[in-house]
Coordinates of C-alpha atoms in Angstrom, one line a residue:
M1 CA -64.2 -34.3 -61.1
D2 CA -66.9 -32.7 -58.9
D3 CA -69.4 -32.5 -62.1
L4 CA -68.6 -36.2 -63.0
L5 CA -69.4 -37.5 -59.7
A6 CA -72.4 -35.4 -59.4
R7 CA -73.9 -36.4 -62.8
L8 CA -73.2 -40.1 -61.9
R9 CA -75.1 -39.8 -58.7
T10 CA -78.2 -39.2 -60.4
G11 CA -78.6 -42.4 -61.5
L12 CA -76.5 -44.5 -59.4
P13 CA -77.1 -45.9 -55.8
A14 CA -74.4 -44.4 -53.6
D15 CA -72.7 -48.1 -53.0
A16 CA -72.1 -48.2 -56.9
L17 CA -69.4 -45.6 -56.6
I18 CA -66.2 -45.9 -55.1
T19 CA -64.0 -42.9 -54.8
D20 CA -61.5 -43.5 -52.4
P21 CA -58.2 -43.3 -54.1
D22 CA -56.6 -46.1 -52.0
I23 CA -59.6 -48.3 -53.2
T24 CA -59.8 -47.1 -56.7
R25 CA -56.1 -47.9 -57.3
S26 CA -56.5 -51.6 -57.0
Y27 CA -58.8 -51.5 -60.1
A28 CA -55.9 -50.0 -61.9
N29 CA -54.9 -53.0 -63.6
D30 CA -54.9 -56.7 -64.7
M31 CA -52.5 -59.5 -64.3
A32 CA -50.0 -58.4 -67.0
S33 CA -46.3 -57.4 -66.7
F34 CA -44.8 -54.5 -68.6
C35 CA -48.3 -52.7 -69.0
P36 CA -48.7 -49.1 -67.8
A37 CA -51.7 -48.1 -65.9
G38 CA -53.3 -44.7 -64.9
D39 CA -55.2 -43.4 -61.8
P40 CA -59.0 -44.0 -62.2
A41 CA -61.1 -41.1 -61.3
V42 CA -63.9 -43.2 -60.2
V43 CA -64.8 -47.0 -60.1
V44 CA -68.6 -47.8 -61.1
L45 CA -70.2 -51.0 -60.0
P46 CA -73.5 -51.1 -61.7
R47 CA -76.1 -53.6 -61.1
T48 CA -78.6 -52.8 -64.1
V49 CA -78.5 -52.4 -67.8
E50 CA -80.0 -48.8 -67.2
Q51 CA -77.1 -47.9 -64.7
V52 CA -74.6 -48.9 -67.5
Q53 CA -76.5 -46.6 -69.8
H54 CA -76.4 -43.7 -67.5
V55 CA -72.8 -44.2 -66.9
M56 CA -72.2 -44.0 -70.9
R57 CA -74.6 -40.9 -71.2
T58 CA -72.4 -39.2 -68.4
A59 CA -69.2 -40.2 -70.1
T60 CA -70.2 -39.0 -73.4
A61 CA -71.6 -35.6 -72.2
L62 CA -68.4 -35.1 -70.4
R63 CA -65.8 -36.7 -72.8
T64 CA -64.5 -39.0 -70.1
P65 CA -63.0 -42.3 -71.2
V66 CA -64.4 -45.4 -69.6
V67 CA -62.5 -48.7 -69.1
P68 CA -64.9 -51.7 -68.6
Q69 CA -63.5 -54.2 -66.2
G70 CA -64.4 -58.0 -65.5
A71 CA -62.4 -59.9 -62.8
R72 CA -59.2 -58.4 -64.3
T73 CA -57.4 -61.9 -64.6
G74 CA -56.6 -61.1 -67.9
L75 CA -52.6 -60.9 -69.5
S76 CA -52.5 -58.4 -71.9
G77 CA -53.2 -55.0 -69.9
A78 CA -56.8 -54.7 -71.6
A79 CA -58.5 -53.9 -68.3
N80 CA -55.5 -51.2 -67.1
A81 CA -57.2 -48.0 -66.1
S82 CA -56.2 -44.7 -67.7
D83 CA -55.7 -41.4 -65.9
G84 CA -59.2 -39.8 -64.8
C85 CA -61.3 -42.3 -66.4
I86 CA -64.2 -44.2 -65.4
V87 CA -63.4 -47.6 -64.4
L88 CA -66.8 -49.7 -65.0
S89 CA -66.4 -53.1 -63.1
L90 CA -69.3 -55.3 -64.2
T91 CA -68.8 -58.2 -61.5
K92 CA -71.9 -56.9 -59.8
M93 CA -74.2 -58.0 -62.7
D94 CA -73.6 -61.8 -62.0
R95 CA -77.3 -63.4 -62.5
I96 CA -77.7 -66.5 -64.7
L97 CA -81.1 -65.4 -66.2
E98 CA -82.1 -68.4 -68.0
I99 CA -81.1 -71.8 -68.6
N100 CA -82.8 -73.6 -71.4
P101 CA -82.2 -77.4 -72.0
V102 CA -84.7 -77.6 -75.0
D103 CA -83.1 -74.7 -76.9
R104 CA -79.6 -75.6 -75.4
I105 CA -78.8 -71.8 -74.2
A106 CA -77.9 -70.0 -71.3
V107 CA -78.7 -66.1 -70.9
V108 CA -76.3 -64.5 -68.5
E109 CA -74.9 -61.3 -67.2
P110 CA -71.7 -60.2 -67.9
G111 CA -70.1 -60.7 -64.3
V112 CA -71.1 -64.2 -64.1
I113 CA -68.0 -66.4 -63.1
N114 CA -67.1 -68.9 -65.6
A115 CA -66.8 -71.9 -63.4
T116 CA -70.5 -70.9 -61.6
L117 CA -72.3 -71.3 -65.0
S118 CA -70.6 -74.6 -65.9
R119 CA -71.5 -76.1 -62.7
A120 CA -75.3 -74.7 -62.8
V121 CA -75.7 -76.2 -66.6
A122 CA -74.4 -79.5 -65.3
E123 CA -77.2 -79.8 -62.9
V124 CA -79.5 -80.1 -66.2
G125 CA -77.1 -82.4 -68.0
L126 CA -75.5 -79.8 -70.1
A127 CA -72.1 -78.1 -70.4
Y128 CA -70.6 -74.8 -71.5
P129 CA -67.2 -76.0 -72.7
P130 CA -65.1 -72.9 -73.0
D131 CA -63.1 -73.3 -69.6
P132 CA -59.8 -70.6 -69.4
S133 CA -57.1 -71.7 -66.8
S134 CA -58.7 -69.0 -64.5
W135 CA -62.1 -70.4 -65.1
E136 CA -62.7 -70.1 -61.0
M137 CA -62.4 -66.6 -61.2
C138 CA -62.9 -64.9 -64.5
T139 CA -66.2 -63.6 -65.8
I140 CA -68.1 -64.3 -68.8
G141 CA -68.1 -60.9 -69.8
G142 CA -64.2 -60.9 -69.7
N143 CA -64.2 -63.9 -71.5
I144 CA -66.1 -62.4 -74.3
G145 CA -64.1 -59.4 -74.3
T146 CA -60.9 -61.5 -75.0
A147 CA -62.3 -64.2 -76.8
S148 CA -61.0 -66.7 -74.1
G149 CA -60.1 -70.3 -75.1
G150 CA -58.8 -73.1 -72.6
L151 CA -57.9 -77.0 -72.2
C152 CA -60.7 -78.3 -74.3
C153 CA -60.6 -76.0 -77.3
V154 CA -59.0 -78.8 -79.4
K155 CA -62.4 -80.4 -79.4
Y156 CA -65.0 -78.1 -78.4
G157 CA -63.6 -74.6 -79.6
V158 CA -63.3 -71.3 -78.0
T159 CA -65.5 -68.6 -76.5
A160 CA -66.6 -67.1 -79.7
E161 CA -68.1 -70.3 -81.0
Y162 CA -70.6 -70.4 -77.8
V163 CA -71.5 -66.6 -78.1
L164 CA -74.9 -66.5 -80.0
G165 CA -76.5 -63.1 -79.0
L166 CA -75.5 -59.9 -77.0
D167 CA -77.0 -57.1 -75.2
V168 CA -74.5 -54.0 -75.6
V169 CA -74.6 -50.7 -74.4
L170 CA -72.8 -48.4 -76.9
A171 CA -70.7 -45.4 -76.2
D172 CA -73.5 -43.0 -76.2
G173 CA -75.7 -44.9 -74.1
R174 CA -78.1 -46.6 -76.7
L175 CA -78.8 -50.3 -76.2
L176 CA -78.1 -52.6 -79.1
T177 CA -79.1 -56.3 -79.3
T178 CA -77.4 -58.5 -81.9
G179 CA -77.4 -62.1 -82.8
R180 CA -80.2 -64.6 -82.0
R181 CA -81.6 -67.3 -79.5
T182 CA -81.9 -69.8 -82.4
A183 CA -79.5 -72.6 -83.7
K184 CA -79.0 -70.9 -86.8
G185 CA -79.3 -67.4 -88.3
V186 CA -77.5 -65.5 -90.9
A187 CA -79.6 -62.1 -91.0
G188 CA -77.2 -59.1 -91.8
Y189 CA -73.5 -58.7 -90.8
D190 CA -72.5 -60.9 -87.8
L191 CA -72.3 -57.8 -85.2
T192 CA -71.9 -60.4 -82.4
R193 CA -68.8 -62.0 -83.6
L194 CA -67.5 -58.5 -83.7
F195 CA -67.7 -57.9 -80.3
V196 CA -66.3 -60.9 -79.3
G197 CA -62.4 -60.3 -78.6
S198 CA -63.0 -56.6 -79.0
E199 CA -61.6 -55.8 -75.4
G200 CA -64.5 -53.5 -74.7
S201 CA -63.5 -51.1 -77.3
L202 CA -66.7 -51.0 -79.2
G203 CA -69.4 -51.3 -76.5
I204 CA -70.3 -52.6 -72.9
V205 CA -71.6 -56.3 -72.9
V206 CA -74.6 -56.4 -70.4
Q207 CA -76.1 -59.4 -71.6
A208 CA -75.1 -62.8 -73.3
V209 CA -77.0 -65.6 -75.0
L210 CA -74.8 -68.6 -74.7
A211 CA -74.8 -72.2 -76.8
L212 CA -74.6 -74.9 -74.7
K213 CA -73.9 -78.7 -75.3
P214 CA -74.9 -82.3 -73.8
E215 CA -72.7 -82.8 -70.8
P216 CA -70.0 -85.3 -72.3
P217 CA -68.8 -88.6 -70.7
Q218 CA -66.2 -88.6 -68.2
Q219 CA -62.5 -88.0 -69.7
L220 CA -59.9 -90.7 -69.5
A221 CA -56.2 -89.4 -70.1
L222 CA -52.8 -90.6 -70.4
A223 CA -49.3 -89.2 -70.2
A224 CA -46.3 -89.7 -72.4
E225 CA -42.8 -89.0 -71.7
F226 CA -40.3 -87.7 -74.7
G227 CA -36.8 -87.5 -75.0
S228 CA -37.5 -84.1 -76.9
A229 CA -39.8 -81.5 -77.4
A230 CA -39.6 -82.0 -81.2
A231 CA -40.6 -85.7 -80.9
A232 CA -43.7 -84.7 -78.7
C233 CA -44.6 -82.3 -81.5
E234 CA -44.5 -84.9 -83.9
A235 CA -46.6 -86.9 -81.9
V236 CA -49.1 -84.1 -82.0
C237 CA -48.9 -84.2 -85.7
R238 CA -49.5 -87.5 -86.0
I239 CA -52.6 -87.6 -83.7
M240 CA -54.2 -85.0 -85.5
E241 CA -53.3 -86.4 -89.0
R242 CA -54.9 -89.8 -88.0
G243 CA -58.3 -88.0 -87.5
H244 CA -58.4 -88.4 -83.6
T245 CA -60.5 -85.8 -81.6
P246 CA -59.1 -85.8 -78.2
S247 CA -60.9 -83.6 -75.7
L248 CA -57.6 -82.4 -74.6
L249 CA -53.9 -82.5 -75.8
E250 CA -51.4 -80.5 -74.1
I251 CA -47.5 -80.2 -74.1
M252 CA -45.2 -79.4 -71.3
D253 CA -41.5 -78.6 -72.2
R254 CA -38.4 -79.8 -69.7
T255 CA -38.3 -76.4 -67.9
T256 CA -42.0 -76.7 -67.2
V257 CA -41.9 -80.2 -66.0
R258 CA -39.2 -79.4 -63.6
A259 CA -40.9 -76.6 -62.3
V260 CA -44.0 -78.6 -61.6
N261 CA -41.8 -81.4 -60.0
A262 CA -40.2 -78.6 -57.6
M263 CA -43.7 -77.0 -56.6
A264 CA -45.6 -80.5 -56.2
N265 CA -43.2 -83.3 -56.3
M266 CA -45.3 -85.0 -59.0
G267 CA -42.4 -87.7 -59.5
L268 CA -41.8 -87.1 -63.2
P269 CA -38.3 -88.2 -64.2
D270 CA -35.6 -85.6 -64.4
S271 CA -34.8 -87.0 -67.9
T272 CA -38.2 -85.9 -69.3
E273 CA -37.8 -83.3 -71.9
A274 CA -41.6 -83.1 -72.7
L275 CA -44.8 -84.4 -71.3
L276 CA -47.7 -84.8 -73.5
L277 CA -51.0 -85.2 -72.0
A278 CA -54.0 -86.6 -74.0
A279 CA -57.7 -87.3 -72.9
F280 CA -60.8 -88.6 -74.6
D281 CA -64.3 -88.1 -73.6
T282 CA -65.6 -90.6 -76.2
P283 CA -67.8 -93.7 -75.6
E284 CA -64.7 -95.8 -75.7
P285 CA -61.7 -93.6 -74.4
A286 CA -59.3 -96.4 -73.5
A287 CA -59.6 -97.7 -77.0
D288 CA -58.8 -93.9 -78.4
L289 CA -55.9 -93.7 -75.7
A290 CA -54.5 -97.0 -76.8
A291 CA -54.5 -95.7 -80.4
V292 CA -52.9 -92.7 -79.4
G293 CA -50.6 -94.2 -77.1
E294 CA -49.3 -96.0 -80.1
L295 CA -48.5 -93.1 -82.1
C296 CA -46.6 -91.6 -79.2
T297 CA -44.4 -94.6 -79.0
A298 CA -43.8 -94.5 -82.7
A299 CA -43.1 -91.0 -82.3
G300 CA -40.5 -91.7 -79.8
A301 CA -42.1 -91.6 -76.5
T302 CA -40.2 -93.2 -73.6
Q303 CA -42.8 -94.1 -71.7
V304 CA -46.6 -93.9 -71.9
V305 CA -49.0 -94.0 -69.0
P306 CA -52.6 -94.3 -69.8
A307 CA -55.0 -94.2 -66.6
D308 CA -57.4 -96.6 -65.7
D309 CA -60.2 -94.4 -64.4
A310 CA -61.4 -90.7 -64.0
A311 CA -59.5 -90.3 -60.6
E312 CA -55.9 -91.4 -62.0
S313 CA -56.8 -88.8 -65.0
E314 CA -57.3 -86.1 -62.6
L315 CA -53.8 -86.9 -61.2
L316 CA -52.2 -86.9 -64.7
L317 CA -54.1 -83.7 -65.6
Q318 CA -53.2 -82.0 -62.2
A319 CA -49.5 -81.7 -63.3
R320 CA -50.8 -79.3 -66.3
R321 CA -52.9 -77.3 -64.3
L322 CA -50.1 -76.5 -62.0
A323 CA -47.7 -75.4 -64.7
L324 CA -48.3 -71.7 -64.5
P325 CA -48.4 -71.5 -60.8
A326 CA -45.1 -73.6 -60.8
L327 CA -43.3 -71.3 -63.3
E328 CA -44.5 -68.0 -61.3
A329 CA -42.7 -69.4 -58.2
V330 CA -39.3 -69.7 -60.4
K331 CA -38.8 -66.2 -60.3
S332 CA -40.6 -62.8 -58.9
A333 CA -42.3 -62.2 -62.0
T334 CA -43.5 -63.6 -65.2
M335 CA -44.7 -62.8 -68.8
I336 CA -46.8 -65.0 -70.2
D337 CA -46.7 -65.1 -74.0
D338 CA -49.9 -66.2 -76.0
V339 CA -48.6 -67.1 -79.4
C340 CA -50.5 -69.2 -81.8
V341 CA -49.0 -71.2 -84.5
P342 CA -50.2 -74.1 -87.2
R343 CA -49.9 -77.4 -85.5
S344 CA -47.3 -78.3 -88.2
R345 CA -45.0 -75.8 -86.9
L346 CA -45.0 -76.3 -83.0
G347 CA -41.9 -78.1 -83.0
A348 CA -40.3 -75.2 -84.7
L349 CA -41.7 -72.7 -82.0
F350 CA -40.4 -74.8 -79.0
E351 CA -37.0 -75.2 -80.6
G352 CA -36.9 -71.4 -81.3
T353 CA -38.3 -70.5 -78.0
A354 CA -35.2 -72.6 -76.3
A355 CA -32.7 -70.6 -78.4
I356 CA -34.4 -67.3 -77.5
A357 CA -34.0 -68.4 -73.8
E358 CA -30.3 -69.1 -74.1
K359 CA -29.7 -66.2 -76.0
Y360 CA -31.0 -63.8 -73.4
D361 CA -30.0 -66.3 -70.6
L362 CA -33.2 -66.7 -68.9
T363 CA -35.7 -69.4 -67.9
I364 CA -38.4 -69.7 -70.1
G365 CA -40.8 -72.7 -69.8
V366 CA -43.4 -73.5 -72.5
C367 CA -46.9 -75.1 -72.1
A368 CA -49.1 -75.4 -74.9
H369 CA -52.6 -76.3 -75.9
A370 CA -50.8 -78.5 -78.4
G371 CA -54.0 -79.6 -80.3
D372 CA -54.5 -76.3 -81.7
G373 CA -51.2 -75.1 -81.7
N374 CA -51.6 -72.3 -78.8
T375 CA -48.4 -72.1 -76.8
H376 CA -47.7 -70.2 -73.5
P377 CA -44.1 -69.6 -73.3
V378 CA -43.6 -67.9 -70.0
V379 CA -40.8 -65.7 -69.4
C380 CA -39.5 -65.9 -65.9
F381 CA -37.6 -62.9 -64.5
D382 CA -36.4 -60.8 -61.3
Q383 CA -38.7 -57.6 -61.3
A384 CA -35.9 -55.7 -59.4
D385 CA -33.1 -56.6 -61.6
P386 CA -33.3 -53.8 -64.4
D387 CA -31.2 -55.6 -67.1
E388 CA -33.3 -58.9 -66.7
S389 CA -36.3 -57.2 -66.8
R390 CA -34.8 -55.8 -70.2
R391 CA -33.9 -59.0 -71.5
A392 CA -37.3 -60.5 -70.5
R393 CA -39.1 -57.7 -72.6
Q394 CA -36.6 -58.3 -75.6
S395 CA -37.3 -62.2 -75.5
F396 CA -41.0 -61.8 -75.3
D397 CA -41.3 -59.9 -78.3
E398 CA -38.9 -62.2 -80.1
I399 CA -41.2 -65.2 -79.4
M400 CA -44.1 -63.1 -81.0
G401 CA -41.9 -62.3 -84.0
L402 CA -40.9 -65.9 -84.1
G403 CA -44.7 -67.0 -84.3
L404 CA -45.4 -64.5 -87.1
E405 CA -42.9 -66.0 -89.1
L406 CA -43.9 -69.5 -88.3
G407 CA -47.3 -68.5 -89.7
G408 CA -48.9 -68.0 -86.6
T409 CA -50.6 -65.1 -84.7
I410 CA -49.4 -63.0 -81.7
T411 CA -52.4 -63.9 -79.6
G412 CA -54.5 -67.0 -79.4
E413 CA -56.6 -66.2 -76.3
H414 CA -55.3 -63.7 -74.2
G415 CA -56.1 -60.7 -76.4
V416 CA -53.9 -57.6 -77.3
G417 CA -54.8 -54.8 -74.8
T418 CA -51.5 -52.7 -74.5
L419 CA -49.1 -55.3 -74.2
K420 CA -49.2 -56.2 -78.0
K421 CA -50.2 -53.2 -79.7
E422 CA -47.2 -52.6 -81.9
W423 CA -47.5 -56.2 -82.8
L424 CA -51.0 -56.3 -83.9
S425 CA -50.2 -53.7 -86.6
R426 CA -47.5 -56.0 -87.9
E427 CA -49.8 -58.7 -88.0
L428 CA -52.7 -57.0 -89.5
G429 CA -50.9 -55.1 -92.2
P430 CA -51.5 -51.4 -93.2
V431 CA -55.1 -52.2 -94.9
G432 CA -56.3 -54.3 -92.2
L433 CA -55.2 -51.8 -89.3
E434 CA -57.4 -49.0 -91.1
L435 CA -60.3 -50.8 -91.7
Q436 CA -60.1 -52.0 -88.2
R437 CA -59.7 -48.1 -86.9
N438 CA -62.6 -47.4 -89.2
I439 CA -64.8 -49.9 -87.1
K440 CA -63.8 -48.5 -84.1
R441 CA -64.5 -45.1 -85.1
T442 CA -68.2 -46.1 -86.3
F443 CA -69.1 -47.7 -82.9
D444 CA -67.1 -45.0 -80.7
P445 CA -66.6 -41.8 -82.5
L446 CA -65.4 -40.0 -79.4
G447 CA -62.8 -42.9 -78.8
L448 CA -64.2 -43.1 -75.1
L449 CA -64.0 -46.9 -74.9
N450 CA -61.2 -48.5 -73.5
P451 CA -58.7 -46.0 -74.9
G452 CA -55.1 -46.8 -75.9
K453 CA -56.1 -50.5 -76.1
L454 CA -55.6 -52.7 -79.6
F455 CA -54.5 -49.9 -81.7

């Protein structure tokens, strides 16, 4: 420990090192339940690339594990510390280095807050579309590490589709530049995409070149109430089958709707079994909403309420934004699953999750980015009750198993971390797992970067 601190101090300012155990423990974990976390030896908050390189050279020399972190808003334990590690918090590297309206790119450091970047590019008429629910807190580096999604993915895609290039400090301290600043480029293997979603296990992202889009028109939304989740999922299938491209397409089940009502008194009828929210940012959103409203009615909607303007749209969408906080208020703890299935199997996922909730006598609410099949079953449980906690974990695992049975994946945007390690091997299979482990060894032969995550 003394040797570690002495070596770190040779290349870092005093205020970049935190050694007080009461403070370092506060960096031990992200927001996931059931994920073990160790005690860091030290927390380092670098401000420059050179400081990150110094940390990695020191870690390599002393064979000390390094756990990179952003804002720790993750939900898989990917940012959890291990005993005796260096926690490398990148939140102080928070500069927007460039916004280029001609090339439609932004160059940023990893600690930039998602919402900060979105507002900055909006000032020049551009948009950075990826918008995780935690966008007011989460960092771009963390978004890259977990390949984050958001509400607008159905039209605009996920983080991976906006990362053009990266500067990455490797485990031995070397600096690697990947990708490009150009709109096109296919030179060599796509190492940039390899780092996106790697959860800090291959290198430390210290700079990113991000693609931007023209700022879209103000979106207009509608809410459709259904007597069953199956009917709402059928409406989603009809909307996508007819070629519509909504900017947002979300579902909340009965449990979620009632939780939102209890928290915010939204006035949604108790008879609502599922609520579908759709929005368009097209030149004629009202016409698109009218067409989608007809499809919802044909699928069995009991009521369709289109907004007349942006203010009404915002009121409708507020219910979806409150979904997770409302479910968190149901019990003392939650486990938020992240199963993604083909859109055609959404109804089966909702139905199967309801059966799992009944089997384990638990409250499980489901909200979903329905347009891309990414569901978030939220298991609500009493953390002080060992039996209920056990049932919560079992139900969580059964939902992941159900997702795989339906042709889906165990995570659409939250990542694997420690929470879903055993399930990753089931999804990848032995050949896929072997190749991924070999890639990890190529970039990190000593196994120092975020050990115990993913595999």
